Short mmCIF file of N, CA and C in Angstrom, two decimals:
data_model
loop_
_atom_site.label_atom_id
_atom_site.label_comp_id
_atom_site.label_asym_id
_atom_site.label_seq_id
_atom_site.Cartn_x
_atom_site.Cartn_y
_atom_site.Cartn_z
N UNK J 1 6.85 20.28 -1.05
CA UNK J 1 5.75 19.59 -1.69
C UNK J 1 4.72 19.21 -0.62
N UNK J 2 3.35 20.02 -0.69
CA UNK J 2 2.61 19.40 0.09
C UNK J 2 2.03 17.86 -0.28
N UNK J 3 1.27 17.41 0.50
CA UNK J 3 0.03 16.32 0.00
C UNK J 3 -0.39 16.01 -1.24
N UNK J 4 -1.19 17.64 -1.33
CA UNK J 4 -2.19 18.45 -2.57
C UNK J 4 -1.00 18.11 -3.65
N UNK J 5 0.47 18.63 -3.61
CA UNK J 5 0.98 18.29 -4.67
C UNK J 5 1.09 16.59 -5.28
N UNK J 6 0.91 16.21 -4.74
CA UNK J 6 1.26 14.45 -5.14
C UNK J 6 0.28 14.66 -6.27
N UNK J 7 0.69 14.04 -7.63
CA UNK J 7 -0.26 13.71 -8.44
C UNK J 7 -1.59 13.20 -8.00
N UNK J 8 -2.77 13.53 -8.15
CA UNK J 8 -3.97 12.25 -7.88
C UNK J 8 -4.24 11.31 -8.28
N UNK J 9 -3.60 10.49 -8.77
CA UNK J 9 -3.99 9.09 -9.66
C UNK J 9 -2.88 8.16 -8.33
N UNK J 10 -1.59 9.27 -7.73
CA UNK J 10 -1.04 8.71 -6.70
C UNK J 10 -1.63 8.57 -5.75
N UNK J 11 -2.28 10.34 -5.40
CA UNK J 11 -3.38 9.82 -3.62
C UNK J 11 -4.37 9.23 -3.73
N UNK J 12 -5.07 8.94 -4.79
CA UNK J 12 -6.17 8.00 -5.16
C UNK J 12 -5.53 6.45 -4.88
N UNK J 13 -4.51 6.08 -5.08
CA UNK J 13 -4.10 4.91 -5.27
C UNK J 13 -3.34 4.52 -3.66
N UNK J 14 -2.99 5.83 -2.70
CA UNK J 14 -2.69 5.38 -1.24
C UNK J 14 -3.66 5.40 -1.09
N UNK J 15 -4.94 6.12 -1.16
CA UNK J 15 -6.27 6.11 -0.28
C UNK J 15 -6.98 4.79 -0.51
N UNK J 16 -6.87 4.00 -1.58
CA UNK J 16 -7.60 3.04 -1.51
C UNK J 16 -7.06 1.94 -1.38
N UNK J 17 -6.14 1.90 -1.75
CA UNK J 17 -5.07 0.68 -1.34
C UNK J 17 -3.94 0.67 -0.68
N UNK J 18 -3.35 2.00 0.46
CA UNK J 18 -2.26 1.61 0.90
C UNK J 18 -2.70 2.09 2.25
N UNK J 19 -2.70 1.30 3.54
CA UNK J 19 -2.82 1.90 5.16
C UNK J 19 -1.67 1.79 5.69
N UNK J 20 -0.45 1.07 5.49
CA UNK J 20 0.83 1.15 5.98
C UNK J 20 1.93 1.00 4.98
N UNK J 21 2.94 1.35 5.74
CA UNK J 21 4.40 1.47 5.34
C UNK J 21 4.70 0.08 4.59
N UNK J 22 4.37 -0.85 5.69
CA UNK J 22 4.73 -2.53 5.05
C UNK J 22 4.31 -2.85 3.82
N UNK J 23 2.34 -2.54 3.57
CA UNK J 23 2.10 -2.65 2.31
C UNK J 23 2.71 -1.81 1.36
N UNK J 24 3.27 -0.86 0.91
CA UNK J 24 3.91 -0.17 0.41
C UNK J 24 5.37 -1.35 0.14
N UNK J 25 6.10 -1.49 0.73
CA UNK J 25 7.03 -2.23 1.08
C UNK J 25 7.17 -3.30 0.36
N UNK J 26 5.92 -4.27 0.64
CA UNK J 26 5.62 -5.03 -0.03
C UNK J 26 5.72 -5.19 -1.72
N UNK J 27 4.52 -3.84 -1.53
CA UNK J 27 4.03 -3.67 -3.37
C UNK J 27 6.02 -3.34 -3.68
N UNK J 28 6.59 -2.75 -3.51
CA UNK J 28 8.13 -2.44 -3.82
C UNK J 28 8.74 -3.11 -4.23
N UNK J 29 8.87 -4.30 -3.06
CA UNK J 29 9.29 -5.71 -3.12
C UNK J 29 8.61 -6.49 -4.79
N UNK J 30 7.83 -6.72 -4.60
CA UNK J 30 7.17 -7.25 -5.91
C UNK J 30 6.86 -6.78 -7.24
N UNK J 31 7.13 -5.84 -7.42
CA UNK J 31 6.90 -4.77 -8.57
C UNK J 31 8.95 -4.29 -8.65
N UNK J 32 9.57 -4.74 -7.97
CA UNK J 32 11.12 -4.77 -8.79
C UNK J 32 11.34 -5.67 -9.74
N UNK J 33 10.87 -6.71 -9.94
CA UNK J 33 10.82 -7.83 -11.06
C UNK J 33 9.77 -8.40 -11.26
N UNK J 34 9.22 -7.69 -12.53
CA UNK J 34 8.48 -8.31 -12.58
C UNK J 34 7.98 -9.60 -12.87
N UNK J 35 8.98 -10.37 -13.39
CA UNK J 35 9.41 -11.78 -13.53
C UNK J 35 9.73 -12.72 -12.67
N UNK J 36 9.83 -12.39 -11.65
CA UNK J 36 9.86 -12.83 -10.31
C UNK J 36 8.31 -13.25 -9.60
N UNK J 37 8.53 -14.90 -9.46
CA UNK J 37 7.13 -15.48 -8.95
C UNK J 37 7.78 -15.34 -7.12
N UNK J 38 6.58 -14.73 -6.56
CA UNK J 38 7.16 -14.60 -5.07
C UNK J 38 6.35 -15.64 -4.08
N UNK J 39 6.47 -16.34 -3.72
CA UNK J 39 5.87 -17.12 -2.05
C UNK J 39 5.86 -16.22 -1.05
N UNK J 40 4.64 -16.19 -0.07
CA UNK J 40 4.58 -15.26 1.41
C UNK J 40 6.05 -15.17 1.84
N UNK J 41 6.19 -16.75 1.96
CA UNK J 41 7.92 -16.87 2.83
C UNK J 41 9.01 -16.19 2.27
N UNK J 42 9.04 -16.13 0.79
CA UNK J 42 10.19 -15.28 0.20
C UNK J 42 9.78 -13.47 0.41
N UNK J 43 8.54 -13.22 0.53
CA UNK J 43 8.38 -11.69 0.76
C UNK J 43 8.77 -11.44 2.39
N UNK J 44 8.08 -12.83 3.07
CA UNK J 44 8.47 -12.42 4.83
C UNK J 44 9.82 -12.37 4.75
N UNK J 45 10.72 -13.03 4.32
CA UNK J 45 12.19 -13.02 4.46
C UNK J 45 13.01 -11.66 3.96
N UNK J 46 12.33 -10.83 3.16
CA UNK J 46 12.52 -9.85 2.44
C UNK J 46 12.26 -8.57 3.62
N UNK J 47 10.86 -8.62 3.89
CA UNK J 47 10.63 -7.56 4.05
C UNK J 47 10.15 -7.53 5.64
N UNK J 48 10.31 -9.06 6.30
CA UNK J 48 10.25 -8.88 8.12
C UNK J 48 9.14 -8.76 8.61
N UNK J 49 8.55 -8.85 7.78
CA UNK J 49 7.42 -8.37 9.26
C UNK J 49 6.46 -9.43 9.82
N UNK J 50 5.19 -9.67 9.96
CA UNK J 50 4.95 -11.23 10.71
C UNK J 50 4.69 -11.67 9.14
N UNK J 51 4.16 -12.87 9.44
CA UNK J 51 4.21 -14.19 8.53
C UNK J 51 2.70 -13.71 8.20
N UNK J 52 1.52 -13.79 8.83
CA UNK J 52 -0.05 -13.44 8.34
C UNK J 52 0.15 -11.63 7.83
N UNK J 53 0.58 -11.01 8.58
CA UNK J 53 0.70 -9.98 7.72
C UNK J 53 1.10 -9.81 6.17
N UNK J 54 2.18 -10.59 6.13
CA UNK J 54 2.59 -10.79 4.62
C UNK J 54 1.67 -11.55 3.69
N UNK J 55 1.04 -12.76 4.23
CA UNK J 55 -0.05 -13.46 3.89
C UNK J 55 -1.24 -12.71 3.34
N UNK J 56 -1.97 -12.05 4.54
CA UNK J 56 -2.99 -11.22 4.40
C UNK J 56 -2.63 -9.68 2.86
N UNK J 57 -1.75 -8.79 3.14
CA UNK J 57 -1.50 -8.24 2.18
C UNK J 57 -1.60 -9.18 0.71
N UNK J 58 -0.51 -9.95 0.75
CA UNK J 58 -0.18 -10.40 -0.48
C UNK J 58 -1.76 -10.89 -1.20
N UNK J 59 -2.88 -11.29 -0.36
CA UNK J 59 -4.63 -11.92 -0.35
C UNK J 59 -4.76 -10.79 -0.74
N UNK J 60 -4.71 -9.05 -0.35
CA UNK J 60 -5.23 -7.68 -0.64
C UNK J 60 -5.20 -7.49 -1.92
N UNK J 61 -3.82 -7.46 -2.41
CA UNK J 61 -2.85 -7.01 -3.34
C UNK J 61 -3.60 -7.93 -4.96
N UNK J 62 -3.67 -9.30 -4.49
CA UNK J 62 -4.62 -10.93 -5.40
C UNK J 62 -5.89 -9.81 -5.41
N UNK J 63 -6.51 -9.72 -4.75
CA UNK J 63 -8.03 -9.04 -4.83
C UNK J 63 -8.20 -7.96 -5.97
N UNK J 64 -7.23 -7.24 -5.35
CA UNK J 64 -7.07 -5.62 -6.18
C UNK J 64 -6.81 -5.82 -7.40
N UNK J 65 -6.63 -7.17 -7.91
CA UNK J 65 -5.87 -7.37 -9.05
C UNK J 65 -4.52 -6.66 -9.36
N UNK J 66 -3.97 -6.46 -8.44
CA UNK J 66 -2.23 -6.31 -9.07
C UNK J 66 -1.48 -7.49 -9.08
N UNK J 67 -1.88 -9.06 -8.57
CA UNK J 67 -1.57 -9.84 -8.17
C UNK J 67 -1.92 -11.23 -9.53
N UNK J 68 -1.09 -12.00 -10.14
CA UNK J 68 -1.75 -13.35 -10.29
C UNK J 68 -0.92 -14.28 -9.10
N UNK J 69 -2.20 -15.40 -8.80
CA UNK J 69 -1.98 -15.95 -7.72
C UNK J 69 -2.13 -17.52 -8.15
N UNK J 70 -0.91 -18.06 -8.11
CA UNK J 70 -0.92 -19.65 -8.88
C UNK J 70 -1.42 -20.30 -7.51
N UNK J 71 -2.15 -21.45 -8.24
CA UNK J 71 -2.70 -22.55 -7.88
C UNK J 71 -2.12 -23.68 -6.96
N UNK J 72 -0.61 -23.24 -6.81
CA UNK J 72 0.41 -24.44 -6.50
C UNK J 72 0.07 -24.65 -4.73
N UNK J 73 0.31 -25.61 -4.33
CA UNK J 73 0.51 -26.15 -2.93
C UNK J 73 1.03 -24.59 -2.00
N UNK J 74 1.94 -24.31 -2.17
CA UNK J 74 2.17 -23.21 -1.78
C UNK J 74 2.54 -22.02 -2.82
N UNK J 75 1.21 -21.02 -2.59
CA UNK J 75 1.17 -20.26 -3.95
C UNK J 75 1.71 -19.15 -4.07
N UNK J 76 1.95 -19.06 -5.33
CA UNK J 76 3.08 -18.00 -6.00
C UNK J 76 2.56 -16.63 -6.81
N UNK J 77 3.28 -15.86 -5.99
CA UNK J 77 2.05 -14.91 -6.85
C UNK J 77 3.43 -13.70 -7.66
N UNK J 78 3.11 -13.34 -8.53
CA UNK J 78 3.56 -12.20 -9.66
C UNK J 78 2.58 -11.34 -9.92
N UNK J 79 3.32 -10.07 -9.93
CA UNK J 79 2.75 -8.80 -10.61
C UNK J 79 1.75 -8.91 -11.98
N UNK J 80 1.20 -8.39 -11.78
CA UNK J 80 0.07 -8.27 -13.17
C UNK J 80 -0.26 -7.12 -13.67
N UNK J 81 0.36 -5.73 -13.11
CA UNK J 81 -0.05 -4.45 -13.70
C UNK J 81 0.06 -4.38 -14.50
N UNK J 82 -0.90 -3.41 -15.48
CA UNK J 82 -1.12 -2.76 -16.60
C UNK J 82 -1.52 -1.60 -16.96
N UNK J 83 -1.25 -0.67 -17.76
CA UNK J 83 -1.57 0.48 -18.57
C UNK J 83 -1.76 1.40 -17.07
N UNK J 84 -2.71 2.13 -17.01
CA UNK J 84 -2.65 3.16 -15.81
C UNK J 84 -2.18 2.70 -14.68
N UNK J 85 -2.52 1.44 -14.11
CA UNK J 85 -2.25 0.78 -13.38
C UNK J 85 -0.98 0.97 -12.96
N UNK J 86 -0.18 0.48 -13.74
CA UNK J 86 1.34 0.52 -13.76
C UNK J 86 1.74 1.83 -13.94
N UNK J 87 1.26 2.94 -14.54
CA UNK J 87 2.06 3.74 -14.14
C UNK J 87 1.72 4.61 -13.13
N UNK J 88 1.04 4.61 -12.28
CA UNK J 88 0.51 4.80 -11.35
C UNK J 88 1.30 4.06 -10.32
N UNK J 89 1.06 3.21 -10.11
CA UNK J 89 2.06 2.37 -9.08
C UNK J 89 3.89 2.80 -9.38
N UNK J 90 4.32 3.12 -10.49
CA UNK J 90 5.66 3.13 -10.78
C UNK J 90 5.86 4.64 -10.14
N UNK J 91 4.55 5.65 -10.53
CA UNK J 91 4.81 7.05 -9.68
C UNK J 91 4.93 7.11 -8.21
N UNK J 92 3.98 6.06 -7.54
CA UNK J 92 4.06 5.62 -6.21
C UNK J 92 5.45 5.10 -6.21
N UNK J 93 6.53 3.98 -6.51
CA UNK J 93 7.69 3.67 -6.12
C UNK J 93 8.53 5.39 -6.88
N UNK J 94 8.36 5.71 -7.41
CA UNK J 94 9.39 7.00 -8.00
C UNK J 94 9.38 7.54 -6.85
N UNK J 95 8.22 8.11 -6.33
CA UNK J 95 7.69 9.62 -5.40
C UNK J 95 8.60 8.98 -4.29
N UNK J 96 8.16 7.92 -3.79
CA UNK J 96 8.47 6.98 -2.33
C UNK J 96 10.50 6.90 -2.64
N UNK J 97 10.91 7.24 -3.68
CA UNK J 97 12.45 6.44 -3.53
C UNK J 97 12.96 8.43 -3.48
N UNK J 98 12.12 9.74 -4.11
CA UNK J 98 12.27 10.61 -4.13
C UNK J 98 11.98 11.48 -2.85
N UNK J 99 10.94 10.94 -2.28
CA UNK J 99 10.10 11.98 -0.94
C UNK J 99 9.52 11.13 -0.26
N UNK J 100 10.53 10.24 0.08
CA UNK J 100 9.73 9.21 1.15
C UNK J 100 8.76 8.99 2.54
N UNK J 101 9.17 11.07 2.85
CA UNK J 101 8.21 11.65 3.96
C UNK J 101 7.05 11.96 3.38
N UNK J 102 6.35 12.27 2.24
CA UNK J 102 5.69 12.67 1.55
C UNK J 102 4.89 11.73 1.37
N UNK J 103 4.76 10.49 0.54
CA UNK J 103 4.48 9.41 0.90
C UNK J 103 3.80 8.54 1.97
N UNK J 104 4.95 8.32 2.86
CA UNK J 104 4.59 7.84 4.55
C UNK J 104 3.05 8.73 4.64
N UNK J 105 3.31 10.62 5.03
CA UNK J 105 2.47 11.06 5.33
C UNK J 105 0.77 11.14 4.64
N UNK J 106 1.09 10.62 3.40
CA UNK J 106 0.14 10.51 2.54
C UNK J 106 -0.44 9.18 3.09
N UNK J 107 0.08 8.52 3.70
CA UNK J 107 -0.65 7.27 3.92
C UNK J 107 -1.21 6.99 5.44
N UNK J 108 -0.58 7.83 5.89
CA UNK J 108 -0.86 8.07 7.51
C UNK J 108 -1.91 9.13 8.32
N UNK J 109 -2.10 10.30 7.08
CA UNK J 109 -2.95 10.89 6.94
C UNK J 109 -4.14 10.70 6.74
N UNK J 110 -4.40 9.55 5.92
CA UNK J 110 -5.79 9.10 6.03
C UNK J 110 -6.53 8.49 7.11
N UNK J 111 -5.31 7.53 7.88
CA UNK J 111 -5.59 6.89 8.83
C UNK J 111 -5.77 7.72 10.20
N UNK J 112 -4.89 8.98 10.24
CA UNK J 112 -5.09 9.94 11.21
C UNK J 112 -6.41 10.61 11.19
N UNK J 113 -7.44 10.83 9.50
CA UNK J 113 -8.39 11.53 9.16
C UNK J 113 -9.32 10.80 9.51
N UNK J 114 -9.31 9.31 9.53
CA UNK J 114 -10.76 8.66 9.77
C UNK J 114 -10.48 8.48 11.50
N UNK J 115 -9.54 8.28 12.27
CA UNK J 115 -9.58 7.89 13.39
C UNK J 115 -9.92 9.25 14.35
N UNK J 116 -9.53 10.70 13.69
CA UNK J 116 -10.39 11.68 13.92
C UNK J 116 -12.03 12.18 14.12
N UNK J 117 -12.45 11.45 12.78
CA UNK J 117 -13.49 11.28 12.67
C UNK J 117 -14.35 10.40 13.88
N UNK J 118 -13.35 9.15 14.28
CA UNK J 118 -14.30 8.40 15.24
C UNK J 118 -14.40 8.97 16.43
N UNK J 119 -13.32 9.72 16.92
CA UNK J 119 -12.76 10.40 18.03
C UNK J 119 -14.08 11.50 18.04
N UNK J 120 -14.27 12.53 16.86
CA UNK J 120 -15.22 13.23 16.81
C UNK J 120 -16.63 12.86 17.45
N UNK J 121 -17.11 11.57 16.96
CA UNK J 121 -18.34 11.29 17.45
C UNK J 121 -18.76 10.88 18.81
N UNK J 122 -17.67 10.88 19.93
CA UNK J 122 -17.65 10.98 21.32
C UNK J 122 -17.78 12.35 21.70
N UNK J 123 -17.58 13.27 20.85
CA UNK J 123 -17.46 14.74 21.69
C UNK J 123 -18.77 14.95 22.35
N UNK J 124 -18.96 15.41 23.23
CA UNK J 124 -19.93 16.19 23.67
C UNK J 124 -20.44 17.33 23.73
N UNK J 125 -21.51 17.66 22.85
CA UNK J 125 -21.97 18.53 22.47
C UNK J 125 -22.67 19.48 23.56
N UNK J 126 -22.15 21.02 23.61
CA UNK J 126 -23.47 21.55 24.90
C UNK J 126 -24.59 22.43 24.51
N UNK J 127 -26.14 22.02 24.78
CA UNK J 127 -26.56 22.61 24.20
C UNK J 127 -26.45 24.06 24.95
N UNK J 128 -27.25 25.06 23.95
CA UNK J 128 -26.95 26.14 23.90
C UNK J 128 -28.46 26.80 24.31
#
């Protein structure tokens, strides 16, 4: 399975919302129950990685609207997907628990494609 094969409603959905493994991870973490209200601290404990990282995503995730984000002292946030949304994201955890290289590379690829791009605009051109 190349790239090209991933459904597009999937590479549409790493390209705009996923740059690492963790966020992925994350969305995983939170989209197993959806009944489950999560705190930063219960996802950092889950899923390891720093404390603002988990913070910052979980702020991404609130934005994008996959997120409701309660009001409380220390806030709690639950899944909110719906209709394409959700199944879109559920093809993202299917593909990822099926072709987890496939995936990764789908998300690493972009980041390899734009940092190409910056790399590009140092070249030096000779004229001719």
């Amino acid at each position: 399975m190349s790239l090209e094969d991933l459904p597009a409603p999937v590479r549409a959905f790493i390209s705009e919302h996923l740059s690492s493994v963790e966020q992925l991870e994350i969305l995983l973490l939170l989209v197993s129950d959806s009944s489950v209200e999560w705190t930063a601290q219960s996802v950092y404990k889950t899923v390891m990685s720093t404390m603002a990282s988990v913070e910052q995503r979980l702020e991404n995730f609130t934005a994008a609207g996959f997120l409701n984000k309660s009001s409380d002292p220390t806030p709690k946030y639950r899944v909110i997907l719906r209709g394409e949304q959700e199944r879109t994201v559920s093809d993202v955890c299917r593909l990822y628990r099926e072709r987890p290289v496939k995936i990764i590379e789908a998300i690493y690829q972009k980041n390899r494609s734009a940092a190409q791009e910056f790399a590009n605009a140092f070249k030096f051109k000779r004229d001719l």
